């Protein structure tokens, strides 16, 4: 059986899923190799420090965030991006409400296996 999303995914037809206090997400496409996820944060919301075996890249579509990756903390805002190698401890705090676009490889099966 092949694991993949629908071909066309429209924001207005897709429910936001809870992803923590003050955080919701929309899965915007995936197959076994890659996954694109839109994550919306309220001011002050925290993406707790965590680790996973996936490679992650993140684009800041809007807002301002303080990210910690492997004990290094920096502030990123609209238009910035970051790369997180597999198994590095990372997390963020939202300084100004915004949206992150996360890309994972391989896909995050834990996001679709409810």
Short mmCIF file of C-alpha atoms in Angstrom, two decimals:
data_model
loop_
_atom_site.label_atom_id
_atom_site.label_comp_id
_atom_site.label_asym_id
_atom_site.label_seq_id
_atom_site.Cartn_x
_atom_site.Cartn_y
_atom_site.Cartn_z
CA UNK A 1 0.00 0.00 0.00
CA UNK A 2 1.33 3.42 -0.95
CA UNK A 3 1.38 6.16 1.65
CA UNK A 4 0.78 9.61 0.24
CA UNK A 5 -1.51 12.58 0.46
CA UNK A 6 -4.06 13.75 -2.03
CA UNK A 7 -2.59 15.60 -5.00
CA UNK A 8 -4.46 18.89 -4.40
CA UNK A 9 -4.67 20.26 -0.86
CA UNK A 10 -6.54 23.52 -0.32
CA UNK A 11 -6.07 25.54 2.85
CA UNK A 12 -9.75 26.40 3.17
CA UNK A 13 -10.84 22.78 2.88
CA UNK A 14 -8.29 21.46 5.38
CA UNK A 15 -8.91 21.38 9.13
CA UNK A 16 -6.26 22.76 11.48
CA UNK A 17 -5.06 20.04 13.88
CA UNK A 18 -4.01 20.84 17.46
CA UNK A 19 -0.23 20.62 17.88
CA UNK A 20 0.27 22.02 21.39
CA UNK A 21 -1.03 24.95 23.41
CA UNK A 22 -1.42 27.90 21.04
CA UNK A 23 -0.19 25.83 18.07
CA UNK A 24 -2.13 24.26 15.19
CA UNK A 25 -0.97 22.60 11.98
CA UNK A 26 -2.10 21.63 8.49
CA UNK A 27 -0.37 18.80 6.65
CA UNK A 28 -0.01 20.14 3.12
CA UNK A 29 1.37 17.11 1.29
CA UNK A 30 3.45 13.98 1.83
CA UNK A 31 4.64 10.64 0.63
CA UNK A 32 7.08 8.22 2.27
CA UNK A 33 10.07 10.45 1.45
CA UNK A 34 8.90 13.98 2.29
CA UNK A 35 6.24 15.93 4.19
CA UNK A 36 5.26 19.61 4.11
CA UNK A 37 3.50 21.02 7.19
CA UNK A 38 2.15 24.51 7.90
CA UNK A 39 2.28 25.38 11.61
CA UNK A 40 0.50 28.43 13.08
CA UNK A 41 1.62 29.86 16.45
CA UNK A 42 0.02 32.34 18.81
CA UNK A 43 2.35 34.78 20.58
CA UNK A 44 4.09 33.05 23.48
CA UNK A 45 3.34 29.53 22.22
CA UNK A 46 6.19 27.08 22.63
CA UNK A 47 7.39 24.25 20.42
CA UNK A 48 8.96 22.26 23.26
CA UNK A 49 12.53 21.01 22.94
CA UNK A 50 12.48 17.64 21.19
CA UNK A 51 14.39 15.44 18.79
CA UNK A 52 13.48 13.15 15.88
CA UNK A 53 15.32 11.14 13.24
CA UNK A 54 13.95 13.26 10.37
CA UNK A 55 15.87 15.96 8.52
CA UNK A 56 13.91 19.22 8.88
CA UNK A 57 14.01 22.53 7.07
CA UNK A 58 11.77 25.38 8.18
CA UNK A 59 10.73 28.59 6.42
CA UNK A 60 9.29 31.47 8.45
CA UNK A 61 6.25 32.52 6.40
CA UNK A 62 5.26 35.16 8.97
CA UNK A 63 5.96 36.21 12.54
CA UNK A 64 9.06 36.12 14.73
CA UNK A 65 10.46 33.12 16.61
CA UNK A 66 13.29 32.30 18.96
CA UNK A 67 14.72 28.92 17.93
CA UNK A 68 17.12 26.73 19.85
CA UNK A 69 19.00 24.10 17.86
CA UNK A 70 21.63 21.98 19.57
CA UNK A 71 22.00 24.49 22.46
CA UNK A 72 22.38 27.50 20.11
CA UNK A 73 19.57 30.10 20.24
CA UNK A 74 18.81 32.66 17.52
CA UNK A 75 15.87 34.81 16.49
CA UNK A 76 14.31 34.34 13.03
CA UNK A 77 11.50 36.24 11.36
CA UNK A 78 9.47 36.46 8.15
CA UNK A 79 11.53 35.33 5.18
CA UNK A 80 14.18 33.46 7.19
CA UNK A 81 14.86 29.75 7.12
CA UNK A 82 16.69 27.12 9.11
CA UNK A 83 18.00 23.58 8.77
CA UNK A 84 17.83 20.96 11.53
CA UNK A 85 19.93 17.83 11.09
CA UNK A 86 18.50 14.51 12.30
CA UNK A 87 18.58 13.84 16.05
CA UNK A 88 19.46 17.42 17.12
CA UNK A 89 17.53 18.78 20.09
CA UNK A 90 15.47 21.76 18.94
CA UNK A 91 12.44 23.88 19.81
CA UNK A 92 11.07 27.41 19.54
CA UNK A 93 9.12 30.16 21.24
CA UNK A 94 6.83 32.43 19.23
CA UNK A 95 7.70 36.09 19.81
CA UNK A 96 5.18 37.51 17.30
CA UNK A 97 2.23 35.44 15.97
CA UNK A 98 3.18 33.63 12.82
CA UNK A 99 3.34 30.65 10.54
CA UNK A 100 6.19 28.21 9.94
CA UNK A 101 6.45 25.94 6.90
CA UNK A 102 8.20 22.72 7.94
CA UNK A 103 9.57 20.16 5.50
CA UNK A 104 10.54 16.73 6.83
CA UNK A 105 12.40 13.85 5.22
CA UNK A 106 11.35 11.14 5.53
CA UNK A 107 7.71 11.96 6.24
CA UNK A 108 6.51 12.21 9.86
CA UNK A 109 4.37 9.08 10.10
CA UNK A 110 3.52 10.10 13.68
CA UNK A 111 1.64 13.12 12.27
CA UNK A 112 -0.80 10.95 10.28
CA UNK A 113 -1.04 7.84 12.46
CA UNK A 114 -3.74 8.91 14.93
#
